[in-house]
Every structure is written in structure tokens, then in C-alpha cells.
mmCIF file of C-alpha atoms (C1' of nucleotides) and ligand atoms in Angstrom:
data_model
loop_
_atom_site.group_PDB
_atom_site.id
_atom_site.type_symbol
_atom_site.label_atom_id
_atom_site.label_comp_id
_atom_site.label_asym_id
_atom_site.label_seq_id
_atom_site.Cartn_x
_atom_site.Cartn_y
_atom_site.Cartn_z
ATOM 1 C CA UNK A 121 75.025 170.378 -147.506
ATOM 2 C CA UNK A 122 76.984 168.662 -144.879
ATOM 3 C CA UNK A 123 74.986 166.642 -142.318
ATOM 4 C CA UNK A 124 71.953 166.222 -144.317
ATOM 5 C CA UNK A 125 71.183 162.779 -145.521
ATOM 6 C CA UNK A 126 68.006 161.341 -146.962
ATOM 7 C CA UNK A 127 65.440 160.454 -144.427
ATOM 8 C CA UNK A 128 63.573 157.125 -144.613
ATOM 9 C CA UNK A 129 59.763 157.439 -144.778
ATOM 10 C CA UNK A 130 59.313 156.535 -141.061
ATOM 11 C CA UNK A 131 62.112 158.901 -140.068
ATOM 12 C CA UNK A 132 60.623 161.702 -142.065
ATOM 13 C CA UNK A 133 57.132 161.040 -140.628
ATOM 14 C CA UNK A 134 58.418 161.086 -136.944
ATOM 15 C CA UNK A 135 60.484 164.131 -137.655
ATOM 16 C CA UNK A 136 57.603 166.030 -139.140
ATOM 17 C CA UNK A 137 55.248 165.186 -136.223
ATOM 18 C CA UNK A 138 57.897 166.392 -133.733
ATOM 19 C CA UNK A 139 58.533 169.635 -135.858
ATOM 20 C CA UNK A 140 54.822 170.389 -135.902
ATOM 21 C CA UNK A 141 54.234 169.731 -132.263
ATOM 22 C CA UNK A 142 54.722 172.629 -129.816
ATOM 23 C CA UNK A 143 55.440 170.402 -127.057
ATOM 24 C CA UNK A 144 57.575 167.344 -126.290
ATOM 25 C CA UNK A 145 56.059 164.010 -127.351
ATOM 26 C CA UNK A 146 56.453 160.619 -126.030
ATOM 27 C CA UNK A 147 57.331 157.836 -128.374
ATOM 28 C CA UNK A 148 53.773 156.526 -127.921
ATOM 29 C CA UNK A 149 52.256 159.861 -128.549
ATOM 30 C CA UNK A 150 54.236 160.130 -131.805
ATOM 31 C CA UNK A 151 52.980 156.590 -132.685
ATOM 32 C CA UNK A 152 49.300 157.828 -132.076
ATOM 33 C CA UNK A 153 49.717 160.569 -134.398
ATOM 34 C CA UNK A 154 51.010 158.356 -137.068
ATOM 35 C CA UNK A 155 48.454 155.560 -137.146
ATOM 36 C CA UNK A 156 46.830 157.152 -140.201
ATOM 37 C CA UNK A 157 50.122 157.006 -141.949
ATOM 38 C CA UNK A 158 50.191 153.250 -141.277
ATOM 39 C CA UNK A 159 52.508 153.038 -138.327
ATOM 40 C CA UNK A 160 51.280 150.311 -135.964
ATOM 41 C CA UNK A 161 54.172 149.350 -133.537
ATOM 42 C CA UNK A 162 56.304 151.368 -131.049
ATOM 43 C CA UNK A 163 59.439 149.918 -132.587
ATOM 44 C CA UNK A 164 58.832 151.701 -135.784
ATOM 45 C CA UNK A 165 58.906 155.008 -133.885
ATOM 46 C CA UNK A 166 61.770 154.108 -131.772
ATOM 47 C CA UNK A 167 63.836 152.916 -134.562
ATOM 48 C CA UNK A 168 63.221 156.331 -136.469
ATOM 49 C CA UNK A 169 64.007 158.092 -133.233
ATOM 50 C CA UNK A 170 67.365 156.437 -132.857
ATOM 51 C CA UNK A 171 68.455 157.686 -136.222
ATOM 52 C CA UNK A 172 67.243 161.156 -135.624
ATOM 53 C CA UNK A 173 68.930 161.305 -132.183
ATOM 54 C CA UNK A 174 72.214 160.267 -133.816
ATOM 55 C CA UNK A 175 72.076 162.907 -136.318
ATOM 56 C CA UNK A 176 70.989 165.596 -133.727
ATOM 57 C CA UNK A 177 67.789 166.241 -135.545
ATOM 58 C CA UNK A 178 65.755 165.204 -132.464
ATOM 59 C CA UNK A 179 66.607 165.475 -128.808
ATOM 60 C CA UNK A 180 65.346 163.320 -125.993
ATOM 61 C CA UNK A 181 64.426 165.068 -122.739
ATOM 62 C CA UNK A 182 65.293 162.572 -120.005
ATOM 63 C CA UNK A 183 63.388 164.448 -117.423
ATOM 64 C CA UNK A 184 60.193 164.154 -119.381
ATOM 65 C CA UNK A 185 60.799 160.749 -121.223
ATOM 66 C CA UNK A 186 59.885 162.677 -124.357
ATOM 67 C CA UNK A 187 61.332 163.870 -127.605
ATOM 68 C CA UNK A 188 61.609 167.292 -129.334
ATOM 69 C CA UNK A 189 62.853 168.398 -132.795
ATOM 70 C CA UNK A 190 66.012 170.260 -132.624
ATOM 71 C CA UNK A 191 65.238 173.940 -132.868
ATOM 72 C CA UNK A 192 68.334 174.789 -134.875
ATOM 73 C CA UNK A 193 68.484 175.257 -138.687
ATOM 74 C CA UNK A 194 69.560 171.797 -138.925
ATOM 75 C CA UNK A 195 71.264 171.383 -142.194
ATOM 76 C CA UNK A 196 74.181 171.041 -139.829
ATOM 77 C CA UNK A 197 74.483 168.996 -136.687
ATOM 78 C CA UNK A 198 73.897 170.468 -133.239
ATOM 79 C CA UNK A 199 77.309 171.008 -132.038
ATOM 80 C CA UNK A 200 78.606 171.488 -128.464
ATOM 81 C CA UNK A 201 76.748 171.513 -125.280
ATOM 82 C CA UNK A 202 72.974 171.965 -125.529
ATOM 83 C CA UNK A 203 70.512 172.854 -122.665
ATOM 84 C CA UNK A 204 66.776 172.903 -122.472
ATOM 85 C CA UNK A 205 64.537 174.930 -120.293
ATOM 86 C CA UNK A 206 61.186 173.304 -120.114
ATOM 87 C CA UNK A 207 58.055 175.197 -119.020
ATOM 88 C CA UNK A 208 55.827 173.149 -116.608
ATOM 89 C CA UNK A 209 52.938 175.341 -117.587
ATOM 90 C CA UNK A 210 52.749 175.467 -121.340
ATOM 91 C CA UNK A 211 55.229 172.580 -121.997
ATOM 92 C CA UNK A 212 57.188 174.561 -124.466
ATOM 93 C CA UNK A 213 60.902 173.763 -124.647
ATOM 94 C CA UNK A 214 63.582 176.449 -125.142
ATOM 95 C CA UNK A 215 66.880 174.964 -126.604
ATOM 96 C CA UNK A 216 69.877 177.008 -125.897
ATOM 97 C CA UNK A 217 73.685 176.739 -125.602
ATOM 98 C CA UNK A 218 75.939 178.622 -123.364
ATOM 99 C CA UNK A 219 79.690 178.621 -123.883
ATOM 100 C CA UNK A 220 80.398 179.692 -120.431
ATOM 101 C CA UNK A 221 78.486 176.793 -119.031
ATOM 102 C CA UNK A 222 80.170 174.519 -121.521
ATOM 103 C CA UNK A 223 83.648 175.909 -120.526
ATOM 104 C CA UNK A 224 82.859 175.363 -116.835
ATOM 105 C CA UNK A 225 81.791 171.757 -117.398
ATOM 106 C CA UNK A 226 84.918 171.267 -119.489
ATOM 107 C CA UNK A 227 87.005 172.701 -116.719
ATOM 108 C CA UNK A 228 85.481 170.296 -113.981
ATOM 109 C CA UNK A 229 86.110 167.335 -116.375
ATOM 110 C CA UNK A 230 89.731 168.339 -116.994
ATOM 111 C CA UNK A 231 90.311 168.928 -113.193
ATOM 112 C CA UNK A 232 88.884 165.463 -112.391
ATOM 113 C CA UNK A 233 90.268 163.814 -115.485
ATOM 114 C CA UNK A 234 86.641 162.726 -116.679
ATOM 115 C CA UNK A 235 86.299 162.096 -120.192
ATOM 116 C CA UNK A 236 82.812 163.542 -121.154
ATOM 117 C CA UNK A 237 80.778 161.625 -123.651
ATOM 118 C CA UNK A 238 77.507 163.246 -123.336
ATOM 119 C CA UNK A 239 75.545 165.596 -121.251
ATOM 120 C CA UNK A 240 72.032 166.051 -120.051
ATOM 121 C CA UNK A 241 71.138 169.697 -119.017
ATOM 122 C CA UNK A 242 67.522 170.314 -118.324
ATOM 123 C CA UNK A 243 65.924 173.082 -116.359
ATOM 124 C CA UNK A 244 62.206 172.776 -115.454
ATOM 125 C CA UNK A 245 60.116 175.858 -114.448
ATOM 126 C CA UNK A 246 57.905 178.509 -115.739
ATOM 127 C CA UNK A 247 58.455 180.407 -118.810
ATOM 128 C CA UNK A 248 58.196 184.348 -119.245
ATOM 129 C CA UNK A 249 54.888 184.166 -121.109
ATOM 130 C CA UNK A 250 53.389 181.957 -118.562
ATOM 131 C CA UNK A 251 54.568 183.977 -115.674
ATOM 132 C CA UNK A 252 53.097 187.165 -117.145
ATOM 133 C CA UNK A 253 49.811 185.602 -117.558
ATOM 134 C CA UNK A 254 48.746 185.374 -114.022
ATOM 135 C CA UNK A 255 46.529 182.401 -114.188
ATOM 136 C CA UNK A 256 49.239 180.266 -115.707
ATOM 137 C CA UNK A 257 46.973 179.358 -118.648
ATOM 138 C CA UNK A 258 48.841 178.818 -121.906
ATOM 139 C CA UNK A 259 49.464 182.329 -123.335
ATOM 140 C CA UNK A 260 49.373 180.912 -126.929
ATOM 141 C CA UNK A 261 45.841 179.492 -126.707
ATOM 142 C CA UNK B 83 70.159 168.707 -86.598
ATOM 143 C CA UNK B 84 67.984 170.498 -89.118
ATOM 144 C CA UNK B 85 66.605 168.478 -92.029
ATOM 145 C CA UNK B 86 66.926 165.201 -90.167
ATOM 146 C CA UNK B 87 63.655 163.465 -89.560
ATOM 147 C CA UNK B 88 62.711 159.902 -88.381
ATOM 148 C CA UNK B 89 62.621 157.581 -91.245
ATOM 149 C CA UNK B 90 60.012 154.800 -91.533
ATOM 150 C CA UNK B 91 61.175 151.229 -91.829
ATOM 151 C CA UNK B 92 60.790 151.081 -95.649
ATOM 152 C CA UNK B 93 62.439 154.420 -96.114
ATOM 153 C CA UNK B 94 65.291 153.330 -93.938
ATOM 154 C CA UNK B 95 65.687 150.088 -95.821
ATOM 155 C CA UNK B 96 65.736 151.851 -99.210
ATOM 156 C CA UNK B 97 68.197 154.391 -98.138
ATOM 157 C CA UNK B 98 70.333 151.690 -96.588
ATOM 158 C CA UNK B 99 70.466 149.721 -99.771
ATOM 159 C CA UNK B 100 71.319 152.857 -101.741
ATOM 160 C CA UNK B 101 73.951 153.821 -99.467
ATOM 161 C CA UNK B 102 75.572 150.421 -99.552
ATOM 162 C CA UNK B 103 75.532 150.219 -103.344
ATOM 163 C CA UNK B 104 78.403 151.537 -105.221
ATOM 164 C CA UNK B 105 76.254 152.209 -108.347
ATOM 165 C CA UNK B 106 72.884 153.686 -109.148
ATOM 166 C CA UNK B 107 70.022 151.317 -108.634
ATOM 167 C CA UNK B 108 66.673 151.201 -110.494
ATOM 168 C CA UNK B 109 63.565 150.954 -108.202
ATOM 169 C CA UNK B 110 63.144 147.418 -109.146
ATOM 170 C CA UNK B 111 66.753 146.579 -108.305
ATOM 171 C CA UNK B 112 66.176 148.014 -104.901
ATOM 172 C CA UNK B 113 63.027 145.919 -104.501
ATOM 173 C CA UNK B 114 65.032 142.855 -105.344
ATOM 174 C CA UNK B 115 67.461 143.499 -102.679
ATOM 175 C CA UNK B 116 64.761 143.976 -100.112
ATOM 176 C CA UNK B 117 62.736 140.850 -100.665
ATOM 177 C CA UNK B 118 64.353 139.255 -97.654
ATOM 178 C CA UNK B 119 63.234 142.200 -95.565
ATOM 179 C CA UNK B 120 59.663 141.440 -96.611
ATOM 180 C CA UNK B 121 59.209 144.031 -99.414
ATOM 181 C CA UNK B 122 57.080 142.720 -102.233
ATOM 182 C CA UNK B 123 55.652 145.474 -104.417
ATOM 183 C CA UNK B 124 57.237 148.197 -106.304
ATOM 184 C CA UNK B 125 54.925 150.753 -104.758
ATOM 185 C CA UNK B 126 56.533 150.114 -101.307
ATOM 186 C CA UNK B 127 59.923 151.229 -102.851
ATOM 187 C CA UNK B 128 58.592 154.132 -104.926
ATOM 188 C CA UNK B 129 56.843 155.458 -101.899
ATOM 189 C CA UNK B 130 59.961 155.352 -99.869
ATOM 190 C CA UNK B 131 61.916 156.892 -102.795
ATOM 191 C CA UNK B 132 59.329 159.767 -103.036
ATOM 192 C CA UNK B 133 60.039 160.797 -99.562
ATOM 193 C CA UNK B 134 63.872 160.374 -99.762
ATOM 194 C CA UNK B 135 63.780 162.422 -102.971
ATOM 195 C CA UNK B 136 61.862 165.206 -101.171
ATOM 196 C CA UNK B 137 64.368 165.433 -98.463
ATOM 197 C CA UNK B 138 67.262 165.280 -100.801
ATOM 198 C CA UNK B 139 68.681 162.173 -99.081
ATOM 199 C CA UNK B 140 68.412 160.456 -102.580
ATOM 200 C CA UNK B 141 68.778 161.644 -106.180
ATOM 201 C CA UNK B 142 67.140 160.363 -109.316
ATOM 202 C CA UNK B 143 69.351 160.199 -112.179
ATOM 203 C CA UNK B 144 67.001 160.680 -115.223
ATOM 204 C CA UNK B 145 69.549 159.565 -117.748
ATOM 205 C CA UNK B 146 69.761 156.222 -116.024
ATOM 206 C CA UNK B 147 66.244 155.845 -114.697
ATOM 207 C CA UNK B 148 67.903 155.054 -111.457
ATOM 208 C CA UNK B 149 68.527 156.413 -107.882
ATOM 209 C CA UNK B 150 71.527 157.232 -105.888
ATOM 210 C CA UNK B 151 71.997 158.092 -102.184
ATOM 211 C CA UNK B 152 73.153 161.706 -101.854
ATOM 212 C CA UNK B 153 76.852 161.619 -101.262
ATOM 213 C CA UNK B 154 76.834 164.662 -98.795
ATOM 214 C CA UNK B 155 76.816 164.386 -94.947
ATOM 215 C CA UNK B 156 73.152 164.890 -95.027
ATOM 216 C CA UNK B 157 72.300 165.920 -91.708
ATOM 217 C CA UNK B 158 71.323 168.990 -93.781
ATOM 218 C CA UNK B 159 69.599 169.099 -97.071
ATOM 219 C CA UNK B 160 71.369 169.212 -100.486
ATOM 220 C CA UNK B 161 71.365 173.013 -101.395
ATOM 221 C CA UNK B 162 71.688 174.689 -104.731
ATOM 222 C CA UNK B 163 72.418 173.184 -107.916
ATOM 223 C CA UNK B 164 73.745 169.658 -108.028
ATOM 224 C CA UNK B 165 75.321 167.977 -110.970
ATOM 225 C CA UNK B 166 76.373 164.243 -111.498
ATOM 226 C CA UNK B 167 79.049 162.706 -113.601
ATOM 227 C CA UNK B 168 78.376 159.075 -114.374
ATOM 228 C CA UNK B 169 80.956 156.738 -115.373
ATOM 229 C CA UNK B 170 79.865 154.455 -118.313
ATOM 230 C CA UNK B 171 82.479 151.792 -117.444
ATOM 231 C CA UNK B 172 82.356 151.408 -113.654
ATOM 232 C CA UNK B 173 78.907 153.062 -113.075
ATOM 233 C CA UNK B 174 80.185 155.111 -110.298
ATOM 234 C CA UNK B 175 78.478 158.465 -109.802
ATOM 235 C CA UNK B 176 80.277 161.567 -108.659
ATOM 236 C CA UNK B 177 78.073 164.312 -107.289
ATOM 237 C CA UNK B 178 79.235 167.889 -107.325
ATOM 238 C CA UNK B 179 78.249 171.426 -107.174
ATOM 239 C CA UNK B 180 79.664 174.335 -108.997
ATOM 240 C CA UNK B 181 78.706 177.833 -108.154
ATOM 241 C CA UNK B 182 79.987 179.149 -111.584
ATOM 242 C CA UNK B 183 77.632 176.937 -113.376
ATOM 243 C CA UNK B 184 74.795 177.660 -110.967
ATOM 244 C CA UNK B 185 75.415 181.480 -111.419
ATOM 245 C CA UNK B 186 75.436 180.977 -115.179
ATOM 246 C CA UNK B 187 72.249 179.166 -115.227
ATOM 247 C CA UNK B 188 70.697 181.739 -112.917
ATOM 248 C CA UNK B 189 71.891 184.498 -115.331
ATOM 249 C CA UNK B 190 70.251 182.781 -118.266
ATOM 250 C CA UNK B 191 67.064 182.457 -116.381
ATOM 251 C CA UNK B 192 66.998 186.092 -115.376
ATOM 252 C CA UNK B 193 67.778 187.150 -118.926
ATOM 253 C CA UNK B 194 64.789 185.110 -120.148
ATOM 254 C CA UNK B 195 62.643 185.654 -117.311
ATOM 255 C CA UNK B 196 62.357 182.133 -116.746
ATOM 256 C CA UNK B 197 61.402 180.810 -113.209
ATOM 257 C CA UNK B 198 63.520 177.814 -112.371
ATOM 258 C CA UNK B 199 62.002 175.104 -110.246
ATOM 259 C CA UNK B 200 64.454 172.257 -110.631
ATOM 260 C CA UNK B 201 67.488 171.207 -112.769
ATOM 261 C CA UNK B 202 68.841 168.042 -114.060
ATOM 262 C CA UNK B 203 72.517 168.027 -114.845
ATOM 263 C CA UNK B 204 74.125 165.031 -115.838
ATOM 264 C CA UNK B 205 77.307 164.052 -117.449
ATOM 265 C CA UNK B 206 77.972 160.733 -118.978
ATOM 266 C CA UNK B 207 81.566 159.593 -119.696
ATOM 267 C CA UNK B 208 84.626 157.707 -118.344
ATOM 268 C CA UNK B 209 85.957 158.533 -114.917
ATOM 269 C CA UNK B 210 89.656 159.016 -114.178
ATOM 270 C CA UNK B 211 90.229 155.542 -112.688
ATOM 271 C CA UNK B 212 88.701 153.796 -115.604
ATOM 272 C CA UNK B 213 90.593 155.900 -118.051
ATOM 273 C CA UNK B 214 93.986 154.933 -116.347
ATOM 274 C CA UNK B 215 93.174 151.418 -116.442
ATOM 275 C CA UNK B 216 93.655 150.829 -120.085
ATOM 276 C CA UNK B 217 91.188 148.102 -120.657
ATOM 277 C CA UNK B 218 88.225 149.913 -119.095
ATOM 278 C CA UNK B 219 87.730 147.281 -116.438
ATOM 279 C CA UNK B 220 86.419 148.449 -113.086
ATOM 280 C CA UNK B 221 89.503 149.538 -111.217
ATOM 281 C CA UNK B 222 87.870 148.643 -107.847
ATOM 282 C CA UNK B 223 87.297 144.948 -108.610
ATOM 283 C "C1'" DG C 82 69.397 140.838 -165.521
ATOM 284 C "C1'" DC C 83 70.172 138.243 -161.266
ATOM 285 C "C1'" DA C 84 72.311 136.325 -157.067
ATOM 286 C "C1'" DA C 85 74.519 137.937 -152.785
ATOM 287 C "C1'" DT C 86 74.576 141.431 -149.488
ATOM 288 C "C1'" DT C 87 72.970 144.885 -146.743
ATOM 289 C "C1'" DA C 88 69.591 148.360 -144.803
ATOM 290 C "C1'" DA C 89 64.906 149.185 -143.572
ATOM 291 C "C1'" DT C 90 60.419 147.477 -142.329
ATOM 292 C "C1'" DG C 91 56.535 144.952 -139.997
ATOM 293 C "C1'" DT C 92 54.785 142.317 -136.322
ATOM 294 C "C1'" DA C 93 54.385 140.073 -131.982
ATOM 295 C "C1'" DA C 94 55.924 139.395 -127.593
ATOM 296 C "C1'" DT C 95 58.176 140.691 -123.603
ATOM 297 C "C1'" DA C 96 60.816 143.494 -120.354
ATOM 298 C "C1'" DA C 97 61.446 147.528 -117.545
ATOM 299 C "C1'" DC C 98 59.774 151.556 -115.203
ATOM 300 C "C1'" DA C 99 56.020 153.735 -112.714
ATOM 301 C "C1'" DT C 100 51.098 154.836 -110.954
ATOM 302 C "C1'" DT C 101 46.235 154.151 -109.500
ATOM 303 C "C1'" DA C 102 42.848 152.184 -106.667
ATOM 304 C "C1'" DC C 103 41.448 150.332 -102.532
ATOM 305 C "C1'" DA C 104 41.656 147.922 -98.133
ATOM 306 C "C1'" DT C 105 44.195 147.785 -93.743
ATOM 307 C "C1'" DC C 106 46.924 149.190 -89.701
ATOM 308 C "C1'" DA C 107 49.170 152.289 -86.499
ATOM 309 C "C1'" DC C 108 49.279 156.523 -84.267
ATOM 310 C "C1'" DT C 109 47.456 160.855 -82.684
ATOM 311 C "C1'" DT C 110 43.934 163.899 -81.281
ATOM 312 C "C1'" DT C 111 39.752 164.842 -79.197
ATOM 313 C "C1'" DA D 255 36.115 155.256 -77.875
ATOM 314 C "C1'" DA D 256 35.491 157.933 -82.238
ATOM 315 C "C1'" DA D 257 37.598 160.547 -85.731
ATOM 316 C "C1'" DG D 258 41.400 161.921 -88.306
ATOM 317 C "C1'" DT D 259 46.034 161.357 -90.238
ATOM 318 C "C1'" DG D 260 50.031 159.018 -92.265
ATOM 319 C "C1'" DA D 261 52.086 154.636 -93.451
ATOM 320 C "C1'" DT D 262 51.484 149.995 -95.305
ATOM 321 C "C1'" DG D 263 50.132 145.992 -98.203
ATOM 322 C "C1'" DT D 264 48.335 144.148 -102.287
ATOM 323 C "C1'" DA D 265 46.624 143.916 -106.809
ATOM 324 C "C1'" DA D 266 45.899 145.784 -111.003
ATOM 325 C "C1'" DT D 267 47.002 148.544 -114.613
ATOM 326 C "C1'" DG D 268 49.451 152.174 -117.279
ATOM 327 C "C1'" DT D 269 53.675 153.810 -119.675
ATOM 328 C "C1'" DT D 270 58.071 153.425 -121.802
ATOM 329 C "C1'" DA D 271 61.490 150.568 -124.191
ATOM 330 C "C1'" DT D 272 63.688 146.278 -126.186
ATOM 331 C "C1'" DT D 273 64.263 141.550 -128.080
ATOM 332 C "C1'" DA D 274 63.241 138.261 -131.576
ATOM 333 C "C1'" DC D 275 62.098 136.990 -135.837
ATOM 334 C "C1'" DA D 276 60.026 137.008 -140.547
ATOM 335 C "C1'" DT D 277 59.764 140.047 -144.658
ATOM 336 C "C1'" DT D 278 60.644 143.520 -147.976
ATOM 337 C "C1'" DA D 279 63.491 147.035 -150.381
ATOM 338 C "C1'" DA D 280 67.547 148.905 -151.936
ATOM 339 C "C1'" DT D 281 72.560 148.083 -153.326
ATOM 340 C "C1'" DT D 282 76.480 145.775 -154.903
ATOM 341 C "C1'" DG D 283 79.074 142.400 -157.882
ATOM 342 C "C1'" DC D 284 78.878 139.786 -161.564
HETATM 343 ZN ZN1 LIG E 50 69.482 170.923 -131.200
HETATM 344 ZN ZN1 LIG E 51 55.128 178.459 -120.453
HETATM 345 ZN ZN1 LIG E 52 73.152 165.404 -102.788
HETATM 346 ZN ZN1 LIG E 53 84.816 154.542 -113.922
#
DNA sequence: GCAATTAATGTAATAACATTACATCACTTT
DNA sequence: AAAGTGATGTAATGTTATTACATTAATTGC
């Protein structure tokens, strides 16, 4: 394996909570779910998140101030530009990449001589499942 | 004029501060700059920002938790998809639109039957001016 | 094995960002 | 003038994130 590295206990706990969750969680929501495991302070969560963000195992959704586990197989890092579509109704997040979008951003950057370090691409709206269930209720419930 | 509507005093003050600033400002930074004008509470700023965001006269940069005045002529609303390139060195923000990117996102949404309500597109990196000044110092200072 | 170093953890306190609740004031409509 | 509406002022609180410092665990060099 390439990007895989041993997780510390706290990192493993945080990643597990995020992986189980079917919606983005705030750091404090993560903390609440880990009280039983002995976690008591926000910093324990934020430290774990920092590492997981570095390795790409977790993503932060700036528009929600919340975190999600990467939806990719993740024995390898998340490469290239990543975008997220966030359903306002069921809170599910759809992670995707699009090389055409990536190329277009790259072209803009070249044209403007802008050195890109990181990108935040988030779309908010209503997912297909929620649209087809007329009442907007969560189709998975 | 079309989208133009009278601003209240607080809205005008907040917009003026943001227009003058050459970098994004947090709500509390705006408040600090308006103490002399009599503003005392965060809510006074947030209320003004809410309106200005609605009309598109101001944008929120989620990745910075900060606000910028729209860089467009703004006797008309900011239409279509808007993206921001943010320089990590000089903090300047470059607002731009790209119909190709917009089309690509629209295509993704159609394919996935996702109903787009809003988008957050932010690029963080180093602007041309800061790249050409080797030390990374602010070229305008 | 054991001291020195480094990485991870625990805890408390605080900073930074944002909202809720409620009372008041100004303007319009009737 | 009374009622209704929108903006304002103020206080309190809620939410998100970081700083500071003491402790413990794992690693390295001897
Ligand atoms: Zn990912
Ligand atoms: Zn949905
Ligand atoms: Zn704009
Ligand atoms: Zn710059």
C-alpha cells in the first residue's frame, strides 16, 4: 500500500464515526459521538481531523463547517480536483471529480499566472432521490 | 437601474467598509471599523451583511469565513456562477465567471438529476503579482 | 536497559464566528 | 390615532476553532 499509514487511536475513532455517518458532521458532533470512547475535548477531534485532512481521508465542507469521510477507496490519496454536491434535504454528500472542470480551472490559472494551492468546489441543492419524493422527506428513511 | 434599492444606514456603512478594503474582512473586523460610526454589536453587521448577500452586492468566502464587496459594477445583480481566486500572500481576491465551468457543472447536475441552488467555488493560491515578487511580500505595499 | 528525543494525548482556557430573544423606534397604511 | 411593517439596539447565548501547558507513549542512541 502507498498512502496508507497507521492511524492513532483518536484518528481511527474519528474516521470511523465519519465513515459510519451518512451526513457531514461538525467537529463537535463527532466529539459527542465519541464521549463513550473517552474523548472529552474539541482539540482531540480537531487534531485527528488535521491529520485525516492532510492525508485526504477526510474532507472539510467549508459551506457547512462540517467534515465527511472521503468516499474513494482510499488506500491511495484523493488526487486532483474534487467537488461536492450537498443535498439540502437529506444532507447526503456526493463527491465527484470532473477533468473538464479541472482543466478549465487550470486554464484560468495559467492565463492569470495564478499558482493554485487548493480548491473548494461545493454545490448545494436537492439530490435526485429527494426530488423524486415529492414531499422532500429523506428517501432512505 | 434594476437591482438597485436604497440601502439603510448600516447596510451602506458595511458596504462602504468592504468596498474600501483591499482584502476580505470578517464580520467582526467590519464591526471594529465601524465602532466610530456607532455600531456596537455583531448583529448589526450580520443583519446588514444578510441583505447585501441577498442582493449580491457582497459575497461570503466560506474558505476564509470572510466577506468581500462584489467587484462587478453592481447596478445589476451578480448573475450566473461566480468563482473566487484568493491570494494567500496578499489576500487579494479575484472574482471571475467562466461559462465553460458553469456549463460543466450544469451538465453534471443534469446527468445526476441534481437541482442546484447555490455554488461555492474558491481557489486558494498565489497571485501573479506575488509570484513575480520573489520574497512573496505584498507587491502593492 | 536507560537517558534523550520526538510524537501523541489530555485538559483547561480562550478566541473567533454566528444566532436567538426581546424591547424599541421609524415609517406606512388605514 | 391605531395597526402593521421593517429596521435598529442590546444582551445573552450558541457554535466553531485555537492557544497554552502539562503529561504520557513511542522511538532512537547508547
Ligand atoms: Zn475524497
Ligand atoms: Zn437528498
Ligand atoms: Zn459578484
Ligand atoms: Zn498576491
